[in-house]
Coordinates of N, CA and C in Angstrom, one line a residue:
Chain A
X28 N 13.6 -8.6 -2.3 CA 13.1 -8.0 -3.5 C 13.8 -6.6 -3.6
X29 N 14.3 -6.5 -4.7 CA 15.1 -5.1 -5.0 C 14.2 -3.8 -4.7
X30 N 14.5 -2.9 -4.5 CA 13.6 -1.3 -4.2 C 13.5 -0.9 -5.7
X31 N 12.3 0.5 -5.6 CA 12.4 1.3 -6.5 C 13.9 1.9 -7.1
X32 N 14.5 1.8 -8.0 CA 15.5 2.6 -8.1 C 15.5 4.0 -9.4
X33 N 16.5 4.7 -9.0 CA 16.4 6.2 -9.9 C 17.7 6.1 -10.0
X34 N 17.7 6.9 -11.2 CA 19.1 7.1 -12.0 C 18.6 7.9 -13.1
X35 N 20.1 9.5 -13.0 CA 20.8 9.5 -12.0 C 20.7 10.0 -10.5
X36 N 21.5 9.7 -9.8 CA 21.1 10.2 -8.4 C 20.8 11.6 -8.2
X37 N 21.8 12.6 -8.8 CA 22.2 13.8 -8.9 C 22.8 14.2 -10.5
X38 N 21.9 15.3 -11.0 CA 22.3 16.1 -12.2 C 22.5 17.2 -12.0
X39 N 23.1 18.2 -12.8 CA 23.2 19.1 -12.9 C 23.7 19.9 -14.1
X40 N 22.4 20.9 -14.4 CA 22.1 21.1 -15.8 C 21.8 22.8 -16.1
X41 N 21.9 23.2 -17.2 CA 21.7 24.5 -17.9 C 20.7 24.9 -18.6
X42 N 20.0 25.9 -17.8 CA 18.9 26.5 -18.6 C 18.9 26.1 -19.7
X43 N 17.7 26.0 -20.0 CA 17.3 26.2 -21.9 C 17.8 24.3 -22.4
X44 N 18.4 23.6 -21.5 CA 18.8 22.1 -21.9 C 17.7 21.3 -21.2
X45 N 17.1 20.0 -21.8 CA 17.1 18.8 -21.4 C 17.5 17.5 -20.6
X46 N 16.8 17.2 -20.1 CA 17.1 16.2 -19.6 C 15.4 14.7 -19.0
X47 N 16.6 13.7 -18.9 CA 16.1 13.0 -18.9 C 16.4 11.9 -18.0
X48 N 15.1 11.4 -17.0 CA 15.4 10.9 -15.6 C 14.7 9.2 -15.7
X49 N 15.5 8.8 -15.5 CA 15.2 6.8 -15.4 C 14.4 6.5 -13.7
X50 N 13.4 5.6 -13.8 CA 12.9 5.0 -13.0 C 12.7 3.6 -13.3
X51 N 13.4 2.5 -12.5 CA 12.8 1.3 -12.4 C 12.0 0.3 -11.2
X52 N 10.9 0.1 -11.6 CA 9.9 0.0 -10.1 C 10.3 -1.0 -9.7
X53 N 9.8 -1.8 -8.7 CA 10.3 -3.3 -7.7 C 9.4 -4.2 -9.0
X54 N 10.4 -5.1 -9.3 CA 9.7 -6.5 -9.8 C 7.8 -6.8 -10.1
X55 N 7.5 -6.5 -10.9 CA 6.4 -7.5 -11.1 C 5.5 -6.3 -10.9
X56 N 5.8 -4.8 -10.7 CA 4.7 -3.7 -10.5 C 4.5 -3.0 -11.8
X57 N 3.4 -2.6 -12.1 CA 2.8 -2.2 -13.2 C 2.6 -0.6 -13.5
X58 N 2.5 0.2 -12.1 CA 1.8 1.3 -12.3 C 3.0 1.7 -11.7
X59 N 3.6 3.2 -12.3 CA 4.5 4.2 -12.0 C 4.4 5.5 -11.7
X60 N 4.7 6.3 -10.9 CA 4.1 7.5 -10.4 C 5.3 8.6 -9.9
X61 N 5.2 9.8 -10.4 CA 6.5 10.5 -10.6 C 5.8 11.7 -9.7
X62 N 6.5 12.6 -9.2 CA 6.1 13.8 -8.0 C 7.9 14.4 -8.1
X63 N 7.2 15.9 -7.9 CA 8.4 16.9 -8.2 C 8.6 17.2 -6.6
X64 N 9.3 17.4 -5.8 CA 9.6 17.8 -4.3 C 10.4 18.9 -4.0
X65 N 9.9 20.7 -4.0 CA 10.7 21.3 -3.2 C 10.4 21.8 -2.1
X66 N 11.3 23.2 -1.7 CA 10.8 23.5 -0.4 C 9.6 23.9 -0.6
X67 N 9.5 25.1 -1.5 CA 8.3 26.2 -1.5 C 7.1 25.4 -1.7
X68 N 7.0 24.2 -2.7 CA 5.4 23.3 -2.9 C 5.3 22.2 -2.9
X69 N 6.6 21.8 -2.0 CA 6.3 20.4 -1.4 C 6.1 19.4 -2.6
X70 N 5.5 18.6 -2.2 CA 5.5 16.8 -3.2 C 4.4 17.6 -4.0
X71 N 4.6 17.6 -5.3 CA 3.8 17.3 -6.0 C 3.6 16.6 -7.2
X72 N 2.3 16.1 -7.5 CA 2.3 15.1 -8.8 C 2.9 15.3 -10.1
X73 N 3.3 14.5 -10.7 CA 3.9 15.2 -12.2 C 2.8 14.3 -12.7
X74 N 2.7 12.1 -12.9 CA 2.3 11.7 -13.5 C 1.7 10.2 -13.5
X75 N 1.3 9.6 -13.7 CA 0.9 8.1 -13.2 C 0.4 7.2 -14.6
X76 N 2.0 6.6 -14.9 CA 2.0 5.2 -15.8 C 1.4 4.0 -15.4
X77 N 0.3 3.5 -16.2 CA 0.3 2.3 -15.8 C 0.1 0.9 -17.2
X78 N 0.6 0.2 -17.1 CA 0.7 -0.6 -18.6 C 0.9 -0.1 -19.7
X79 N 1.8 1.2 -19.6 CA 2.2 1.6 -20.7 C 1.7 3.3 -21.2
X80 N 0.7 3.3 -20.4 CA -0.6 4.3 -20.4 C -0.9 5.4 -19.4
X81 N -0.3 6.8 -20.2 CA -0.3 7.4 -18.9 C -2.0 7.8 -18.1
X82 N -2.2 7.7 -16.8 CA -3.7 7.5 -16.8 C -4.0 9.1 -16.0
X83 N -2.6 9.7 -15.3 CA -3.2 10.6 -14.8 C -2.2 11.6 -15.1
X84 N -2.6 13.1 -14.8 CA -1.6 13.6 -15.0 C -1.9 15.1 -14.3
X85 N -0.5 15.4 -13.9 CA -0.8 17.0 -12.8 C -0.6 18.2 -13.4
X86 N -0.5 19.3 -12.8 CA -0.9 20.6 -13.1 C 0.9 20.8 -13.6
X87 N 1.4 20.3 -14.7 CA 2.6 20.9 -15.2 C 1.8 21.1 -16.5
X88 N 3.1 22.0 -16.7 CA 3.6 22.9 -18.4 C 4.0 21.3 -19.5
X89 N 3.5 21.7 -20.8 CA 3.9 20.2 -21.0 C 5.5 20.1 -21.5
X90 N 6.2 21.1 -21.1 CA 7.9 20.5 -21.1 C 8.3 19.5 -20.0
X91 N 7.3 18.9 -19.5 CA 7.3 17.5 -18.7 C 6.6 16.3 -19.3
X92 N 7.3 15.6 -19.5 CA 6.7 14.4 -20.4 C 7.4 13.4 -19.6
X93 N 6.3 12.0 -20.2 CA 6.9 10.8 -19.4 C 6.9 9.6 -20.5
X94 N 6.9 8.8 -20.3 CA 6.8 6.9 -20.5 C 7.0 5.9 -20.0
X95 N 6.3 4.6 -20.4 CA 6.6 3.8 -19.6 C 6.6 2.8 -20.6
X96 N 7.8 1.9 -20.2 CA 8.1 0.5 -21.7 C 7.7 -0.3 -20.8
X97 N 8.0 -1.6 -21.9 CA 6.6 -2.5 -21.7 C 7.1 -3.5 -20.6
X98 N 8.6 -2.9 -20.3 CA 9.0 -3.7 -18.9 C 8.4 -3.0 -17.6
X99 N 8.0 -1.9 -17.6 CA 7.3 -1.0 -16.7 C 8.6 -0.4 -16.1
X100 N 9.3 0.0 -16.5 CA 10.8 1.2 -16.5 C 10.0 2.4 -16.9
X101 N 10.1 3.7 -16.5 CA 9.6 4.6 -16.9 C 10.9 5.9 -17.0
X102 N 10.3 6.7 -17.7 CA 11.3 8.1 -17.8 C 10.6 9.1 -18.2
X103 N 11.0 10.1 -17.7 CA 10.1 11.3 -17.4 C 11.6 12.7 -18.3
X104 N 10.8 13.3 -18.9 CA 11.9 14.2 -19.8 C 11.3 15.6 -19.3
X105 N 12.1 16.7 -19.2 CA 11.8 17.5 -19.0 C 13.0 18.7 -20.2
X106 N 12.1 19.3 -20.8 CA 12.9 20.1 -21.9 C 12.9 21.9 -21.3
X107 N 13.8 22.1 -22.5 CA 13.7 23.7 -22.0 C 14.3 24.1 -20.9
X108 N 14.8 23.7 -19.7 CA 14.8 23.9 -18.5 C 14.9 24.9 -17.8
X109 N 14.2 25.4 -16.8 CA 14.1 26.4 -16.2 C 14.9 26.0 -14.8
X110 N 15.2 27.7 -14.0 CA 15.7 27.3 -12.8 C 14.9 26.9 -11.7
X111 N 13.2 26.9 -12.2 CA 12.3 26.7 -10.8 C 12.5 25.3 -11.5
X112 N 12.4 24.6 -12.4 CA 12.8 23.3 -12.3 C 13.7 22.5 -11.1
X113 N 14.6 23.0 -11.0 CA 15.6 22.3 -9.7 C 14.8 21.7 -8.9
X114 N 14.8 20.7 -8.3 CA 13.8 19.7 -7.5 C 14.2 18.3 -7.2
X115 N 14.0 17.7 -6.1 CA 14.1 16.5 -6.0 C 13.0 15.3 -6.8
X116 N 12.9 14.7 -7.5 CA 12.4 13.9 -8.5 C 12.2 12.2 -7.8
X117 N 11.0 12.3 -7.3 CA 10.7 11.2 -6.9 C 9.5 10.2 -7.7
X118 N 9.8 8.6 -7.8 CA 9.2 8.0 -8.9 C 8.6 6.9 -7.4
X119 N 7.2 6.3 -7.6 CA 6.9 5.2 -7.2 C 6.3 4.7 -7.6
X120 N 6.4 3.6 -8.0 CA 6.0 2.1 -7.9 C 4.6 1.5 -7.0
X121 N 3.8 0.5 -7.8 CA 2.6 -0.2 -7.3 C 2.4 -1.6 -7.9
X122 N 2.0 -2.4 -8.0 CA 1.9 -3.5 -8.1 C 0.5 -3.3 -9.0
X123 N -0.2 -2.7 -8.2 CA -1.5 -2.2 -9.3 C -2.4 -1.1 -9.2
X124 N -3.1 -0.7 -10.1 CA -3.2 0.7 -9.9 C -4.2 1.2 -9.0
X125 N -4.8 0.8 -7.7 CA -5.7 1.3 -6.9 C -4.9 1.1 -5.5
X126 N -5.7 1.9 -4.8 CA -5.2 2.0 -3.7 C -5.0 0.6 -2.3
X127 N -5.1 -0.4 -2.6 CA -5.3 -1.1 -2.2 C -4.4 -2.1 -1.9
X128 N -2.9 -1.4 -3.0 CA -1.5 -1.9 -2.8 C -0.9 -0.8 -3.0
X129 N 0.0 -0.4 -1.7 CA 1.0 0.2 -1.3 C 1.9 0.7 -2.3
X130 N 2.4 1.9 -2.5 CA 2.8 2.4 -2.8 C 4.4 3.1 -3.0
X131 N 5.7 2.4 -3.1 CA 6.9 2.3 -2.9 C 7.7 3.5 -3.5
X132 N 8.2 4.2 -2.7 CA 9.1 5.0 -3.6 C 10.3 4.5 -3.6
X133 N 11.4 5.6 -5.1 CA 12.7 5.8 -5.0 C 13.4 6.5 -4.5
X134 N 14.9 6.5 -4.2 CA 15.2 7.2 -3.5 C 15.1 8.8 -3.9
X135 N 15.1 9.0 -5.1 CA 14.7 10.7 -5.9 C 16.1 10.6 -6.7
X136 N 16.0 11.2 -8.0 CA 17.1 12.4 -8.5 C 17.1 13.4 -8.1
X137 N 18.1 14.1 -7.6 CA 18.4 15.7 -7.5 C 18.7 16.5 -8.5
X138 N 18.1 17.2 -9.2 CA 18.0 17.7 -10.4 C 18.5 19.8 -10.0
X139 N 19.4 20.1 -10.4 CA 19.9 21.1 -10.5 C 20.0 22.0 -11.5
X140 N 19.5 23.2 -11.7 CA 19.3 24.0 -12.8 C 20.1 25.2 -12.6
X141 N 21.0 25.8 -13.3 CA 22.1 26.6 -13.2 C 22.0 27.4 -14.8
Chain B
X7 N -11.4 21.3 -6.8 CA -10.4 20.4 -6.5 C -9.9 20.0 -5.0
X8 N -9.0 19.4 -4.7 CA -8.5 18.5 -3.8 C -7.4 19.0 -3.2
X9 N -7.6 19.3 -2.0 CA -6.3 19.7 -0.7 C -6.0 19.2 0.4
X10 N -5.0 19.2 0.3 CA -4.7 18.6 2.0 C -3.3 19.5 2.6
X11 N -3.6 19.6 4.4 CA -3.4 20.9 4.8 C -2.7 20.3 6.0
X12 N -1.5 20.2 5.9 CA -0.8 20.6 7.5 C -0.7 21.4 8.2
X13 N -1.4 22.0 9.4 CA -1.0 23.5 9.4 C 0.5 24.0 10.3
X14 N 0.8 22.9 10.6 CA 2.4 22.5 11.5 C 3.1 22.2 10.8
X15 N 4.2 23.2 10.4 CA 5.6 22.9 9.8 C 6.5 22.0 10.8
X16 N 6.4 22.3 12.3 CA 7.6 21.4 13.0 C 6.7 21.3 14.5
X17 N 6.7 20.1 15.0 CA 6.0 20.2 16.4 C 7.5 19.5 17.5
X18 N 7.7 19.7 18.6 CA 8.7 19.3 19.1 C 7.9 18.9 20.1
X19 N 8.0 17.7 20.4 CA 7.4 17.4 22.0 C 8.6 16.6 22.9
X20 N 8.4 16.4 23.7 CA 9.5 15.7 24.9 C 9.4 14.2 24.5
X21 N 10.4 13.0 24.7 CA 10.1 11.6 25.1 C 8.7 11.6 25.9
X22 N 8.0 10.8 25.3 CA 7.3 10.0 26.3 C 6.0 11.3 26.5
X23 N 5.8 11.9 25.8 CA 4.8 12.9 26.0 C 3.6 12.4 24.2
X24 N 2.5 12.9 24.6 CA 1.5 12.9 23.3 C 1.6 13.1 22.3
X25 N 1.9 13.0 21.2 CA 1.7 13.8 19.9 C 1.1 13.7 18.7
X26 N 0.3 14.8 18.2 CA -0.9 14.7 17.1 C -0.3 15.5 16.3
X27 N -0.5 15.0 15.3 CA 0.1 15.9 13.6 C -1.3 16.3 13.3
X28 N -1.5 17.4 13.0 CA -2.9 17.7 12.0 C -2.6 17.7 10.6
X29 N -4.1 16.9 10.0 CA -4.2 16.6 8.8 C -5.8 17.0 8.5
X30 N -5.9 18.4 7.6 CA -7.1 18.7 7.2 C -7.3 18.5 5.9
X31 N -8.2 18.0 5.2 CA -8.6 17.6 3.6 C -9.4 18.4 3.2
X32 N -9.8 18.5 1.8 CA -11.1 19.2 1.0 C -11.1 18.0 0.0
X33 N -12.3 17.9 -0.5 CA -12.2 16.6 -1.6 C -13.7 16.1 -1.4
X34 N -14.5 16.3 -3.0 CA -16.1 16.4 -3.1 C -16.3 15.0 -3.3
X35 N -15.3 14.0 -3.3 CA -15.9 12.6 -3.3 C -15.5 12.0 -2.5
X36 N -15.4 10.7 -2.0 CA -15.5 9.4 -0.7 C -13.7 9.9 -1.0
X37 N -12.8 10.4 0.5 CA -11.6 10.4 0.5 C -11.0 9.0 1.0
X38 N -9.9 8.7 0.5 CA -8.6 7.7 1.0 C -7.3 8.6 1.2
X39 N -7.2 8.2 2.8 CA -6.2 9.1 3.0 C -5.2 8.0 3.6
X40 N -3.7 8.9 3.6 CA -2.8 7.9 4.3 C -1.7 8.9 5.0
X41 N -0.9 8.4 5.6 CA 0.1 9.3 6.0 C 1.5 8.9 5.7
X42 N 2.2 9.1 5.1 CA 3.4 8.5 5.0 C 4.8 9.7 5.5
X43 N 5.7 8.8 6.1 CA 6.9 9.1 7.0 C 8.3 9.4 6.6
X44 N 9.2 10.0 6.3 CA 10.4 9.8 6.1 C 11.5 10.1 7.0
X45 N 12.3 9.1 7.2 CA 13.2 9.2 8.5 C 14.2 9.7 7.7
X46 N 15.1 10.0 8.9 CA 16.3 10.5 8.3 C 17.2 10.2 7.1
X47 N 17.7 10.4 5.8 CA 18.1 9.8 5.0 C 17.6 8.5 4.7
X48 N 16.6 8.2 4.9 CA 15.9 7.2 4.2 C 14.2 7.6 2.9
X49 N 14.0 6.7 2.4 CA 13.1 7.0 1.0 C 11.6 7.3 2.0
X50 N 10.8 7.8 1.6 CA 9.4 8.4 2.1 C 8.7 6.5 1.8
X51 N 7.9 6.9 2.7 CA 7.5 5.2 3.3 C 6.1 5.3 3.7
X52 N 5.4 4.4 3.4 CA 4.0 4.3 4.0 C 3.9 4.1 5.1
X53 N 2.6 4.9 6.4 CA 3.5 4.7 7.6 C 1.5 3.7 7.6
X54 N 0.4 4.3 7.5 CA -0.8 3.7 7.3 C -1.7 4.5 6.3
X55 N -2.7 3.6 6.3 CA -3.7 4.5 5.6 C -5.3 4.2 6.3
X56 N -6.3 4.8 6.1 CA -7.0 4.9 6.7 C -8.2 3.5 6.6
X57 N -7.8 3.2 5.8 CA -9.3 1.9 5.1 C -8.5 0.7 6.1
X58 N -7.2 0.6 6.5 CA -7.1 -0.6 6.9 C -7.1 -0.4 8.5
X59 N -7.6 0.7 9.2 CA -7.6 0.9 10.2 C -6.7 0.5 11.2
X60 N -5.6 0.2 11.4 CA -4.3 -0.3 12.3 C -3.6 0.1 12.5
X61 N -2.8 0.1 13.4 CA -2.2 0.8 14.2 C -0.7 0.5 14.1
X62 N 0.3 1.2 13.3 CA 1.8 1.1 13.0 C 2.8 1.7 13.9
X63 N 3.6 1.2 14.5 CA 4.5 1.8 15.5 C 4.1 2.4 16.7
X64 N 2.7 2.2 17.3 CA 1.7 3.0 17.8 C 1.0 4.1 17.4
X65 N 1.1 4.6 16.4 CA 0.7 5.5 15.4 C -1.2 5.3 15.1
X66 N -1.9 5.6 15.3 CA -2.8 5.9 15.0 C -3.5 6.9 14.3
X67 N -5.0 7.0 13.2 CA -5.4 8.2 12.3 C -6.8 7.7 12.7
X68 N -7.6 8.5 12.8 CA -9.3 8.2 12.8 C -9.7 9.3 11.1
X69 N -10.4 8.9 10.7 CA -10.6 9.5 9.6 C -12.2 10.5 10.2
X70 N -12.4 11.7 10.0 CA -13.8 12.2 10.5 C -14.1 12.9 9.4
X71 N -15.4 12.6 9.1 CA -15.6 13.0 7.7 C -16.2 14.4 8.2
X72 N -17.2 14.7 9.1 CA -17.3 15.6 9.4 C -16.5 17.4 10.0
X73 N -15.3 16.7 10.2 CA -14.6 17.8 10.4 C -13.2 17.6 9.4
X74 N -13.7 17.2 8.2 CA -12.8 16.4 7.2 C -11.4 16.6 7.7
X75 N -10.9 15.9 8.9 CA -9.7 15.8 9.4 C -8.9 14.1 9.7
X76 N -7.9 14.0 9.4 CA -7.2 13.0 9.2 C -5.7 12.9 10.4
X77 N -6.0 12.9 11.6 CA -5.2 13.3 12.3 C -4.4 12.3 13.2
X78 N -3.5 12.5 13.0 CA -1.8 11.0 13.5 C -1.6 11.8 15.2
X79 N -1.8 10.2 15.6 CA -1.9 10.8 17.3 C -0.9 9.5 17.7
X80 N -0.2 9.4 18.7 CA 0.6 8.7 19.4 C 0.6 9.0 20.7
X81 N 0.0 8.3 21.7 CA 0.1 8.4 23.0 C 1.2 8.9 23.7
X82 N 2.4 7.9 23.3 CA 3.6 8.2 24.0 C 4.8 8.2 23.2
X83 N 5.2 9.7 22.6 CA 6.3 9.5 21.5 C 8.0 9.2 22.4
X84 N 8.3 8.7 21.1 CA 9.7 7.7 21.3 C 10.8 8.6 20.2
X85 N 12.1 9.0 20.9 CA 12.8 9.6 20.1 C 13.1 8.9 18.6
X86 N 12.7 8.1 18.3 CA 13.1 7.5 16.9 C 11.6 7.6 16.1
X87 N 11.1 8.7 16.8 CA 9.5 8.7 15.9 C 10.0 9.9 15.2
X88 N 11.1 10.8 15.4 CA 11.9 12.2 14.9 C 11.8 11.7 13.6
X89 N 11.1 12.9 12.7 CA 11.1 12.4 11.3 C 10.3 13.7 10.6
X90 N 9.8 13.5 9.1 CA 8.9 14.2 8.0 C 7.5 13.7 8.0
X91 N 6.5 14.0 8.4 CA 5.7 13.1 8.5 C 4.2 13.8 7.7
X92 N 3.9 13.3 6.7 CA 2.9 13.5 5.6 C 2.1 13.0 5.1
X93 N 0.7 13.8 4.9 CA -0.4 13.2 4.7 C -0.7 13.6 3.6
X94 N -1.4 12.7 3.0 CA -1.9 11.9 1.9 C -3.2 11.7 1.5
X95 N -4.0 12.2 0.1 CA -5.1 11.9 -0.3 C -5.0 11.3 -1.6
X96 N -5.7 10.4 -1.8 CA -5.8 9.6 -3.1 C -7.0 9.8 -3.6
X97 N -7.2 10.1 -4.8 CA -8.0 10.7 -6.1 C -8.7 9.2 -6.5
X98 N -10.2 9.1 -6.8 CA -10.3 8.0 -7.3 C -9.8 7.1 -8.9
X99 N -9.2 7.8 -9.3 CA -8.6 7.1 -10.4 C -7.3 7.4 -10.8
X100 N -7.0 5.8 -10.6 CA -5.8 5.5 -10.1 C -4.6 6.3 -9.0
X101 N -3.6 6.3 -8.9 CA -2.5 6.4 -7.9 C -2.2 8.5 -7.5
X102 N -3.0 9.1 -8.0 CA -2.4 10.2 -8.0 C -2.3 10.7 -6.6
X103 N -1.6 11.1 -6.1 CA -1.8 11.5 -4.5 C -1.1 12.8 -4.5
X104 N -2.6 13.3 -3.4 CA -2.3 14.8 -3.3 C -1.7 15.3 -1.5
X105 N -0.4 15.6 -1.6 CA 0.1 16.0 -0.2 C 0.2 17.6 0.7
X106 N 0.0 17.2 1.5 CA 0.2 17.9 2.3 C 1.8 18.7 2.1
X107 N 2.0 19.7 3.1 CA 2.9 20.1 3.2 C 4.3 19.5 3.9
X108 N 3.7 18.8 4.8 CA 4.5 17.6 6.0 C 4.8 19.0 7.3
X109 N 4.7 17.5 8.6 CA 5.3 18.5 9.2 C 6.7 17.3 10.0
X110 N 7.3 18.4 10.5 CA 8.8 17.8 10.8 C 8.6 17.4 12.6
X111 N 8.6 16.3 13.0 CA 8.3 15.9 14.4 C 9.9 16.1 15.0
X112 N 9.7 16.5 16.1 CA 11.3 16.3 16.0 C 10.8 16.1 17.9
X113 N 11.5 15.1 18.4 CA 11.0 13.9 19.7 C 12.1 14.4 20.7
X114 N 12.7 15.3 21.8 CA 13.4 15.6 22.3 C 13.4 14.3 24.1
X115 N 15.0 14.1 24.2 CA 15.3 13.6 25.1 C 15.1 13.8 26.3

């Protein structure tokens, strides 16, 4: 069974621009879950898709937005860009939404702000 | 709200010697915790969690509610245990997980 995948691997982008980051979860999973990763604050949550529906959501600015289509592909946009944006961009994948099934990540976008 | 606290950025121990990662929590309702691992150039991985009680790679966690600590012990570490190793609390509705900072094991020969 195929892994989580992200696309793209690596961006690299200009203040004040947009962008926008693809996740597709492993086969047959429903719920999607995105976390920002740097040095200074580590993993943290951005958001958590599940059937379309975002159910949770973290302590960001709302120039972070997400979705999830009805194939359970999700994409998370981030406008405006700042340079504390720069971050590794990790998305995972669940089969369903409680803790009771494991939790799969992708390998991350590297997201660069210049 | 909800914390979780490594207070070891990097622990180095020798082959074949003990090693405990500390994992402290805060969190006003029934916690689910887990620890997950990332090796070198590979994706961040579930290594266990606490409800299913077992034991991965020799890897063990006891969960103590009373000293709300969550703490990964290994009898006898093995140079390929060298890794990111991070703990994990789950919110009761749905998938949100709140981490630690990790700390970096690094297993010397």
């Amino acid at each position: 069974k195929a892994g989580v995948t992200q696309t793209p691997r690596y961006l690299i982008k200009t203040r004040g621009q947009q962008v926008t980051l693809s996740c597709s979860p492993i086969s047959g999973h429903r719920s999607v879950s995105w976390y920002q990763q740097t040095p200074g604050q580590g993993l943290q949550f951005l958001f958590e898709y599940f059937s379309e529906t975002q159910r949770n959501k973290g302590n960001f600015p709302g120039r972070f937005s997400g979705r999830q289509f009805s194939n359970s592909r999700s994409e998370m946009n981030v406008s405006t860009l700042e340079l504390g944006d720069s971050a590794l961009y990790l998305c995972a994948s669940s089969s369903r939404g409680d803790s009771s099934y494991e939790q799969y990540f992708g390998p991350g976008t590297r997201l660069t702000v210049t | 709200a909800q914390r979780v606290t490594q207070p070891e950025k990097l622990l180095s121990v020798f082959k074949g010697a003990p090693v405990e990662l500390k994992c402290n929590y805060s969190y006003s309702g029934s916690p689910e915790l887990f620890w997950y691992v990332q090796y070198s150039r590979q994706r961040l991985q579930l290594l266990l969690r606490h409800i299913s009680r077992e034991s991965i790679k020799g890897f063990t966690a006891d969960l103590n509610k009373g000293e709300t600590s969550f703490h990964l012990k290994k009898p006898f570490a093995q140079e390929e245990d060298s890794a990111m190793y991070y703990c994990a609390l789950r919110n009761n509705a749905g998938n949100m997980l709140t981490f630690g900072g990790g700390t970096r094991l690094m297993v010397k020969p």
